[in-house]
Each structure stands twice: as structure tokens, then as C-alpha cells.
Coordinates of C-alpha atoms in Angstrom, one line a residue:
X504 CA 0.0 0.0 0.0
X505 CA 0.9 3.7 -0.1
X506 CA 3.3 4.4 2.8
X507 CA 1.3 7.6 3.6
X508 CA -1.9 5.6 4.3
X509 CA -2.6 4.1 7.8
X510 CA -3.5 0.8 6.2
X511 CA 0.0 0.3 4.8
X512 CA 2.6 -1.8 6.8
X513 CA 5.1 1.0 5.8
X514 CA 3.0 3.7 7.5
X515 CA 4.7 5.4 10.4
X516 CA 2.6 7.6 12.7
X517 CA 4.2 10.4 14.7
X518 CA 3.8 8.1 17.7
X519 CA 5.2 4.7 16.6
X520 CA 7.4 3.0 14.0
X521 CA 5.8 1.2 11.0
X522 CA 5.5 -2.6 11.1
X523 CA 8.5 -2.9 8.8
X524 CA 10.6 -0.4 10.8
X525 CA 9.9 -2.1 14.1
X526 CA 10.8 -5.5 12.7
X527 CA 13.9 -4.2 11.1
X528 CA 15.0 -2.5 14.3
X529 CA 14.2 -5.4 16.6
X530 CA 15.7 -8.2 14.5
X531 CA 18.6 -6.0 13.3
X532 CA 19.6 -5.3 16.9
X533 CA 19.8 -9.0 17.5
X534 CA 22.0 -9.9 14.6
X535 CA 24.2 -6.8 14.4
X536 CA 26.3 -8.1 17.3
X537 CA 27.6 -10.9 15.1
X538 CA 29.1 -8.4 12.6
X539 CA 32.6 -7.0 13.2
X540 CA 32.4 -3.7 11.2
X541 CA 28.7 -3.0 11.7
X542 CA 28.3 -2.0 8.0
X543 CA 25.3 -3.6 6.4
X544 CA 24.5 -3.6 2.7
X545 CA 20.8 -2.9 2.5
X546 CA 18.5 -3.5 -0.5
X547 CA 14.9 -2.9 -1.4
X548 CA 12.9 -5.2 -3.7
X549 CA 9.7 -4.4 -5.6
X550 CA 9.7 -0.7 -6.5
X551 CA 9.8 1.7 -9.4
X552 CA 13.0 3.8 -9.2
X553 CA 13.4 7.5 -10.2
X554 CA 13.9 9.1 -12.6
X555 CA 12.6 6.6 -15.3
X556 CA 10.4 4.4 -13.2
X557 CA 12.4 1.2 -13.8
X558 CA 11.2 -1.7 -11.6
X559 CA 13.9 -3.2 -9.5
X560 CA 14.3 -6.1 -7.1
X561 CA 17.7 -5.2 -5.6
X562 CA 18.1 -1.5 -5.3
X563 CA 20.4 0.0 -2.7
X564 CA 18.3 1.6 0.0
X565 CA 21.0 4.4 0.4
X566 CA 20.8 5.0 -3.4
X567 CA 24.6 4.3 -3.7
X568 CA 25.1 1.4 -6.1
X569 CA 28.9 1.5 -5.5
X570 CA 28.6 1.3 -1.7
X571 CA 25.2 0.0 -0.5
X572 CA 26.5 -0.4 3.1
X573 CA 24.7 1.5 5.9
X574 CA 26.4 2.2 9.2
X575 CA 24.6 0.2 11.9
X576 CA 21.0 -0.7 12.1
X577 CA 20.2 3.0 12.6
X578 CA 21.8 3.7 9.3
X579 CA 19.7 0.9 7.6
X580 CA 16.5 2.4 9.2
X581 CA 17.5 5.9 8.0
X582 CA 18.1 4.7 4.4
X583 CA 14.8 2.7 4.4
X584 CA 12.8 5.7 5.5
X585 CA 14.6 7.9 2.9
X586 CA 14.0 5.4 0.2
X587 CA 10.3 5.3 0.9
X588 CA 10.2 9.0 0.1
X589 CA 11.8 8.6 -3.3
X590 CA 10.7 5.2 -4.8
X591 CA 7.3 4.0 -5.7
X592 CA 6.4 0.6 -4.2
X593 CA 5.5 -1.8 -7.0
X594 CA 4.9 -5.5 -7.7
X595 CA 5.8 -8.2 -8.5
X596 CA 7.7 -9.3 -5.4
X597 CA 10.8 -11.3 -6.4
X598 CA 13.1 -12.7 -3.8
X599 CA 15.5 -14.6 -6.1
X600 CA 17.6 -11.6 -7.3
X601 CA 18.8 -10.5 -3.8
X602 CA 19.3 -14.1 -2.7
X603 CA 21.5 -14.8 -5.7
X604 CA 23.4 -11.6 -5.1
X605 CA 24.3 -12.6 -1.5
X606 CA 25.0 -16.1 -2.7
X607 CA 27.5 -14.6 -5.2
X608 CA 29.3 -12.8 -2.4
X609 CA 29.2 -16.0 -0.2
X610 CA 30.7 -18.0 -3.0
X611 CA 33.8 -15.8 -3.0
X612 CA 34.6 -16.9 0.6
X613 CA 36.3 -20.3 0.3
X614 CA 38.4 -20.3 3.4
X615 CA 35.7 -20.3 6.1
X616 CA 36.6 -16.8 7.3
X617 CA 33.2 -15.2 6.7
X618 CA 29.6 -16.1 7.0
X619 CA 26.7 -14.2 5.3
X620 CA 23.3 -13.8 6.8
X621 CA 20.6 -12.3 4.6
X622 CA 17.7 -10.8 6.5
X623 CA 14.5 -10.5 4.4
X624 CA 11.6 -8.5 5.8
X625 CA 8.4 -9.2 3.9
X626 CA 4.6 -9.2 4.0
X627 CA 4.7 -12.7 2.7
X628 CA 3.7 -12.1 -0.9
X629 CA 6.1 -13.7 -3.4
X630 CA 5.9 -13.8 -7.2
X631 CA 8.9 -15.9 -8.1
X632 CA 8.6 -19.0 -5.8
X633 CA 10.2 -21.4 -8.3
X634 CA 13.2 -19.1 -8.9
X635 CA 13.5 -18.5 -5.1
X636 CA 13.6 -22.2 -4.4
X637 CA 16.2 -22.7 -7.0
X638 CA 18.3 -19.9 -5.5
X639 CA 17.9 -21.4 -2.0
X640 CA 19.0 -24.9 -3.1
X641 CA 22.1 -23.4 -4.8
X642 CA 22.9 -21.2 -1.8
X643 CA 22.5 -24.2 0.7
X644 CA 26.1 -25.3 -0.2
X645 CA 27.5 -21.9 0.6
X646 CA 28.5 -20.1 3.9
X647 CA 25.2 -18.3 4.2
X648 CA 21.8 -18.4 6.0
X649 CA 18.6 -16.5 5.3
X650 CA 16.3 -15.2 8.0
X651 CA 12.8 -14.3 6.7
X652 CA 10.7 -12.1 9.0
X653 CA 7.1 -11.8 8.1
X654 CA 5.2 -8.6 9.0
X655 CA 1.5 -8.0 8.9
X656 CA -1.5 -10.3 9.1
X657 CA -0.9 -12.7 6.1
X658 CA -1.0 -16.5 6.3
X659 CA 2.6 -16.9 5.2
X660 CA 2.3 -20.5 3.9
X661 CA 4.9 -19.8 1.2
X662 CA 7.4 -18.5 3.8
X663 CA 6.8 -21.7 5.9
X664 CA 7.5 -23.8 2.8
X665 CA 10.8 -21.9 2.2
X666 CA 11.7 -22.5 5.8
X667 CA 11.9 -26.2 5.0
X668 CA 11.4 -27.5 8.5
X669 CA 8.8 -30.1 7.5
X670 CA 10.1 -30.8 4.0
X671 CA 13.5 -29.8 2.8
X672 CA 13.4 -27.2 0.0
X673 CA 13.9 -28.7 -3.5
X674 CA 14.1 -27.4 -7.0
X675 CA 13.9 -29.5 -10.2
X676 CA 14.7 -32.7 -8.2
X677 CA 17.6 -31.2 -6.3
X678 CA 17.2 -30.9 -2.5
X679 CA 18.9 -28.2 -0.4
X680 CA 22.1 -29.6 1.2
X681 CA 21.0 -28.1 4.5
X682 CA 18.2 -26.0 5.9
X683 CA 19.5 -22.4 5.5
X684 CA 16.2 -20.6 5.9
X685 CA 14.5 -19.6 9.2
X686 CA 11.1 -18.0 9.1
X687 CA 9.8 -15.9 12.0
X688 CA 6.2 -14.4 11.9
X689 CA 6.9 -11.1 13.7
X690 CA 3.3 -10.7 15.0
X691 CA 3.8 -13.6 17.4
X692 CA 6.3 -11.5 19.3
X693 CA 4.6 -8.1 19.6
X694 CA 1.8 -6.8 21.8
X695 CA -1.8 -6.2 20.6
X696 CA -1.0 -2.6 19.7
X697 CA 1.8 -3.9 17.4
X698 CA 4.4 -1.4 18.7
X699 CA 6.1 -3.3 21.5
X700 CA 8.2 -6.4 21.4
X701 CA 7.0 -8.7 24.2
X702 CA 10.2 -10.6 24.7
X703 CA 13.5 -9.7 23.0
X704 CA 15.0 -12.9 24.4
X705 CA 12.4 -15.1 22.8
X706 CA 12.6 -13.3 19.5
X707 CA 16.4 -13.6 19.5
X708 CA 16.2 -17.3 20.3
X709 CA 13.9 -18.0 17.4
X710 CA 15.6 -15.6 14.9
X711 CA 19.0 -17.3 15.5
X712 CA 17.6 -20.8 15.8
X713 CA 19.1 -22.1 12.5
X714 CA 22.2 -19.9 12.2
X715 CA 25.2 -22.3 12.6
X716 CA 27.4 -21.9 15.7

């Protein structure tokens, strides 16, 4: 929806963060402690970009293609809010491009010195399920994990399927080498008003549940 409308999950009132911003802040603060330089490349997916209205599924939130890194979770939040003012949210919603991008970076690390964690914050709508499964199966051999945080009231069946707890994710007969996706429905961790995390400890435990030691 339009970020300026109260019905949008991107809507921030003067009194509270939007559903997306709260999830980003809460989960970001949990995982940032595992990063040494606190510089986080941040991307948006599913928007028309100025000036020509080109649809993109991996645009840097800070509008800097040469250096998409933001300083700390506060920097990511700032870039997200700035980006909302300049881009036009637009479908379809494709996950595969950004998964493949992080997989490409993870594939460069062959000596075990680095591990990549991709955090995807989504309302659960996905337009490229087949390509996303293919990307996850390929990425499952690499030093990376994916945390998917679902915001809003959707049913999230597709996200549960990508999590692969019941059935390992497969694509064209190939199964993921390991379960690299953890899905967390954010609404299970906030109060009825939707602006207060009930237990950061419980959220942290579940967010980190499938990240290797």
C-alpha cells in the first residue's frame, strides 16, 4: 500500500514505528552483534525507481550502487525511510535476485573466514517462488543463512515452505544440502498494539535458531 496511508505496513505515525521499521530495528539489533564492522549492505525489492520508473528487485536503500552499506541498524533504518520517500512501491515481489546476489558474495569466501546472513523482511507475498527455491537450493552449499521475518496479518504459507522444517526445500529434483532458511512471523512477538516487542530474548532465540554456531 501507499506508505502515507494508515492501512500500509510501511505507515509510520508520529507516535510509533511502522510494522516494517519495528521488525527491522528489533531483529537488526539482535543480529548486528555478530558483525565486526557494523556495515550492512541494504536493498529494497519491488519498487519503481526514479527518474525513469524502472522496476527493481535489488536496489540499494541508500541510493549508492557503489557502496550499499549502511552504518549500523540505525543507518539501515534511515536509508529505508529515505528510500520510501523517493521510490514507488510496486509489484511483482521477487526474492531470487537478492538471494542470488548474497550467494554470489558468499561463494567468494572459500576459506571459512566469513559467513553471510541475509535478512528479508516481507509481508509474505512472493511472485517468483520457483526461482527462489532454485536460489535457496544453490545457496545451501555456501556459507550463508537466510532469516525471513514476516510482517502483517498474512497467512505466510509460502514462507513456511521456504523455511523447509517439514520438507527440505527442493528445485527440479535437487534438494537443499542443509536447511538455511529460518522464518519468523513477527506478529507472534509483539503486543496487541503492534508497537512493543513482548520478549526480545524469545525473539532472539527464534531468529537465531538455525544460524550455525
